[in-house]
Amino acid sequence: MSWAAEELKTANLGDIRRNRRLVTIVEDLSAQPNASVTQEKRDNAALQGIYEFWANRRVKASSILAAHRDSTLERVAGEKIVLAVQDTTELNFGKHTKKQGLGSLSSPDAKGLFVHSVFCVSSLGVPLGVLHQKVWARKKIRRTSGYADRMRAISEKESQRWLEGLKLTQEWIEQPVQVVTVADREADIYELFASPRREGAEFLIRAHQGRGVKYSSTDIDIDGLHEARCHPGETVEGVLSKPEWQVLYCYIHQTQVPPLVPPLLVDCVRWIAQLGGFLGRKSDGEPGVKTLWLGLQRLEDMAAIWQLKSFPEDEL
């Protein structure tokens, strides 16, 4: 049995002769995958047979994909971790003016189809096969405001394709295989992250835009420091502990006696930034998160030593 016959062994096109023709065409085209049908040397009978097969209304693309999916799932079952890579591509048929059923693409003047695929890959990068594929023609470009577009239900948007890919991936790939959905920034949408996920289903999605992170990988919480810009007149109480602001003040001012009143939060932020390497030049602007994080790490160690020095010797 050839590899194509093995790959498409579950194909059911309604007639065994069509099933055999499918295998023959796949073997033929795969021999020169970069060449068009007419570029490869074929006799007229073989060429006519390919075109007739494609034009046959009894031959459904979904039936061919279903057979390939069966083989893909067999390979997936032998893996511990599988990457389900979702991506969308455009098929531009702008030069085929007489072709029907096309829609607009990213460029308003282009005509063609969109194809969204879920492609399975092993953790070592070995291709396992196409799990799902959706093809559609965009009816027209909707001219709406940004707010009106955001208010539309996700089911009315093309973004629904990401949710469909996730849903079908979880239905077809059974546990205990761990599935990691991989996608570009178009998939960075709330509805996808809020979708139900089975155990072992994870995401690896490129962020559409930068986001503030409330919790870092350590136990140091830096989100409260943003209050310094919103409320510059507030003291540091509630953001830093007493040992932290005391040792911070003493270190910056080179004194052993801390003040009785907590300093302003905005001042403490600048001092913490200095611990992290911030120079405070006019051209530097405000200190960034990384600088504050480094400063907080130093402050945490300094505060621990400060507390030890504050204990009576008989309690140590």
XYZ file of C-alpha atoms in Angstrom:
316
model
C 0.000 0.000 0.000
C 1.376 3.411 -0.984
C 1.688 6.249 1.539
C -1.226 8.087 -0.106
C -3.459 5.016 0.095
C -2.515 4.584 3.750
C -3.120 8.262 4.488
C -6.552 8.283 2.805
C -7.651 4.768 3.730
C -10.874 5.996 5.386
C -11.889 8.250 2.469
C -15.489 7.825 1.371
C -16.424 9.741 -1.756
C -19.476 7.626 -2.466
C -17.811 5.406 -5.047
C -14.736 3.180 -4.779
C -13.555 4.433 -8.163
C -13.540 8.008 -6.892
C -11.627 6.860 -3.814
C -8.995 5.263 -6.049
C -8.856 8.329 -8.273
C -8.233 10.503 -5.200
C -5.240 8.382 -4.170
C -3.833 8.463 -7.716
C -4.151 12.241 -7.957
C -2.543 12.801 -4.537
C 0.398 10.568 -5.490
C 0.716 12.365 -8.833
C 0.573 15.923 -7.490
C 2.809 15.226 -4.491
C 5.620 14.153 -6.804
C 5.996 17.822 -7.853
C 4.220 19.836 -5.114
C 5.602 23.189 -6.296
C 4.511 22.742 -9.902
C 1.090 23.557 -11.322
C -1.041 20.860 -12.887
C -0.093 21.935 -16.403
C 3.629 22.399 -15.673
C 4.172 18.739 -14.861
C 4.427 16.457 -17.877
C 1.092 14.668 -18.116
C -0.811 13.243 -21.038
C -4.159 14.738 -21.941
C -6.090 11.848 -20.400
C -4.406 12.281 -16.987
C -4.896 16.043 -17.103
C -8.541 15.699 -18.077
C -9.081 13.151 -15.289
C -7.771 15.589 -12.672
C -10.000 18.433 -13.869
C -13.058 16.191 -14.019
C -12.402 14.977 -10.494
C -12.179 18.554 -9.192
C -15.347 19.530 -11.037
C -17.320 16.541 -9.730
C -19.973 17.855 -7.329
C -20.014 14.525 -5.509
C -16.430 15.117 -4.403
C -16.474 17.241 -1.273
C -13.357 18.856 0.161
C -14.685 18.058 3.633
C -14.726 14.325 2.806
C -11.099 14.400 1.676
C -10.048 16.365 4.755
C -11.960 13.964 7.016
C -9.852 11.038 5.776
C -6.641 12.977 6.321
C -7.873 14.014 9.785
C -8.392 10.383 10.751
C -4.750 9.655 9.972
C -3.667 12.857 11.704
C -5.453 11.839 14.899
C -3.742 8.450 14.795
C -0.388 10.215 14.812
C -1.529 12.687 17.477
C -2.516 9.827 19.798
C 1.124 8.757 19.995
C 2.275 12.139 21.346
C 2.323 13.524 24.887
C 2.182 17.176 23.807
C 0.748 18.504 20.544
C 0.831 22.047 19.206
C -2.428 22.982 17.450
C -1.296 25.894 15.295
C -4.114 28.114 14.047
C -3.509 30.525 11.189
C -5.413 32.298 8.425
C -4.209 32.830 4.881
C -5.628 34.549 1.804
C -6.070 33.039 -1.654
C -5.949 35.914 -4.131
C -7.793 35.273 -7.402
C -7.875 38.931 -8.411
C -6.771 38.164 -11.981
C -9.565 35.600 -12.460
C -12.249 38.152 -13.299
C -14.838 35.585 -14.408
C -14.574 33.412 -11.303
C -17.649 33.501 -9.074
C -18.077 33.141 -5.333
C -15.097 35.300 -4.373
C -15.014 38.029 -1.755
C -12.880 40.984 -0.768
C -9.531 40.429 0.925
C -7.312 42.634 3.094
C -6.701 44.822 0.068
C -10.028 46.311 -1.126
C -9.143 45.706 -4.785
C -8.238 42.036 -4.304
C -10.736 39.190 -4.655
C -10.426 35.707 -3.294
C -10.991 33.414 -0.316
C -9.862 33.131 3.281
C -8.592 29.803 4.613
C -8.278 29.204 8.346
C -6.435 26.017 9.320
C -5.551 24.114 12.465
C -2.257 22.350 11.847
C -0.937 19.820 14.365
C 2.766 19.632 15.167
C 4.634 17.503 17.700
C 6.666 19.096 20.494
C 9.774 18.323 18.405
C 8.391 20.190 15.392
C 7.320 17.130 13.390
C 4.226 17.883 11.235
C 1.311 15.600 12.118
C -1.358 16.899 9.760
C -4.239 19.310 9.233
C -6.959 18.884 11.819
C -9.460 21.478 10.648
C -9.883 23.921 7.795
C -12.494 26.579 7.163
C -12.836 28.371 3.825
C -15.033 31.422 3.309
C -15.545 34.443 1.085
C -16.003 37.807 2.750
C -19.279 39.288 1.572
C -18.202 42.888 1.856
C -16.115 45.137 4.066
C -18.363 46.527 6.772
C -17.841 50.226 7.339
C -18.636 50.648 11.033
C -17.152 52.569 13.901
C -14.717 50.867 16.225
C -17.256 50.936 19.046
C -20.031 49.439 16.903
C -17.712 46.666 15.751
C -16.729 45.810 19.336
C -20.383 45.623 20.358
C -21.196 42.938 17.776
C -21.515 39.403 19.093
C -18.454 37.235 18.517
C -20.613 34.840 16.479
C -21.130 37.641 13.933
C -17.414 38.290 13.511
C -14.751 36.472 11.535
C -12.937 36.128 14.887
C -15.326 33.263 15.615
C -12.955 31.041 13.628
C -10.478 30.955 16.504
C -13.149 29.709 18.902
C -14.330 27.087 16.411
C -10.764 25.841 15.977
C -10.321 25.524 19.746
C -13.670 23.762 20.204
C -13.007 21.187 17.467
C -9.433 20.624 18.634
C -10.658 19.715 22.098
C -13.409 17.489 20.690
C -11.126 15.488 18.419
C -7.910 15.243 20.433
C -8.597 13.085 23.441
C -6.868 13.041 26.785
C -4.231 12.397 28.040
C -2.665 14.256 25.081
C -1.847 17.812 26.139
C -2.879 20.355 23.501
C -1.307 23.802 23.191
C -3.176 26.164 20.873
C -0.688 28.436 19.085
C -1.884 31.557 17.265
C -0.821 35.031 16.188
C -2.044 38.356 17.557
C -5.389 38.149 15.727
C -6.373 35.488 18.276
C -5.673 37.794 21.214
C -9.364 38.241 22.027
C -11.239 37.959 25.314
C -13.771 35.412 24.072
C -11.041 32.907 23.205
C -9.395 33.089 26.621
C -12.816 32.849 28.278
C -13.800 29.722 26.305
C -14.137 26.475 28.262
C -10.977 24.390 28.161
C -10.501 20.786 29.122
C -7.714 19.690 31.410
C -4.394 19.808 29.605
C -5.448 22.496 27.112
C -3.172 25.552 27.076
C -2.589 28.709 25.008
C 0.486 30.234 23.382
C -0.770 33.400 21.692
C 1.131 36.478 20.597
C -0.175 39.556 22.407
C -1.854 42.187 20.240
C -0.538 44.991 22.440
C 1.548 45.500 25.553
C -0.174 44.859 28.875
C 0.605 45.656 32.475
C 1.205 42.565 34.571
C -0.200 42.686 38.068
C 1.938 39.884 39.462
C 5.505 39.147 38.502
C 7.195 35.765 38.713
C 8.324 36.652 42.234
C 6.378 37.569 45.358
C 7.166 41.261 44.840
C 4.024 43.211 43.995
C 4.753 46.370 41.986
C 1.264 47.332 40.809
C 0.714 49.654 43.777
C 3.533 51.912 42.629
C 1.311 53.251 39.836
C -0.614 55.089 42.539
C 2.278 57.555 42.759
C 1.285 59.102 39.421
C -2.436 59.179 40.162
C -2.143 60.412 43.769
C 1.196 62.233 44.161
C 0.232 63.666 47.571
C -0.269 60.318 49.307
C 2.223 58.757 51.679
C 3.867 55.415 51.134
C 1.750 53.700 53.832
C -0.128 50.732 52.442
C 2.367 50.219 49.622
C 5.619 49.627 51.526
C 5.957 48.170 54.999
C 7.434 50.290 57.775
C 10.854 48.551 57.678
C 10.920 48.967 53.886
C 10.306 52.714 53.781
C 12.529 53.317 56.802
C 15.576 51.561 55.357
C 14.877 53.122 51.955
C 14.885 56.612 53.423
C 18.008 56.017 55.464
C 19.921 54.535 52.546
C 19.057 57.344 50.129
C 19.746 60.114 52.686
C 22.748 58.363 54.252
C 21.391 58.575 57.768
C 20.712 56.066 60.551
C 17.606 57.824 61.832
C 14.406 57.411 59.823
C 11.675 60.081 59.933
C 8.656 59.679 62.218
C 6.241 60.445 59.366
C 6.187 58.169 56.292
C 7.534 59.889 53.171
C 5.468 60.552 50.054
C 4.826 57.635 47.731
C 6.035 59.586 44.704
C 9.403 60.179 46.406
C 9.729 56.518 47.394
C 9.125 55.438 43.805
C 12.037 57.561 42.646
C 14.249 56.204 45.426
C 13.332 52.599 44.561
C 14.161 53.371 40.928
C 17.590 54.615 42.048
C 18.176 51.238 43.703
C 17.395 49.674 40.327
C 19.903 51.848 38.450
C 17.737 54.854 37.563
C 19.865 57.991 37.143
C 17.053 60.525 37.189
C 18.344 62.706 34.357
C 15.959 65.143 32.674
C 16.007 63.104 29.477
C 15.261 59.799 31.266
C 11.544 60.353 31.856
C 9.781 58.235 34.447
C 11.368 54.971 35.651
C 10.114 51.828 33.972
C 8.707 48.627 35.417
C 11.942 46.659 35.014
C 13.926 49.324 36.890
C 11.364 49.379 39.705
C 11.357 45.587 39.871
C 15.150 45.508 40.257
C 14.939 48.217 42.899
C 12.271 46.338 44.831
C 14.402 43.219 44.849
C 17.256 45.163 46.465
C 14.857 46.840 48.882
C 13.478 43.474 49.987
C 16.968 42.305 51.012
C 17.770 45.624 52.673
C 14.536 45.538 54.699
C 15.287 42.015 55.914
C 18.694 43.131 57.216
C 17.106 46.258 58.748
C 14.659 44.123 60.702
C 17.435 41.883 62.004
C 19.360 44.910 63.251
C 16.216 46.200 64.976
C 15.781 43.056 67.114
C 17.229 43.052 70.633
C 20.288 40.825 70.875
C 18.617 38.474 73.386
C 15.838 37.720 70.833
C 18.210 36.719 68.044
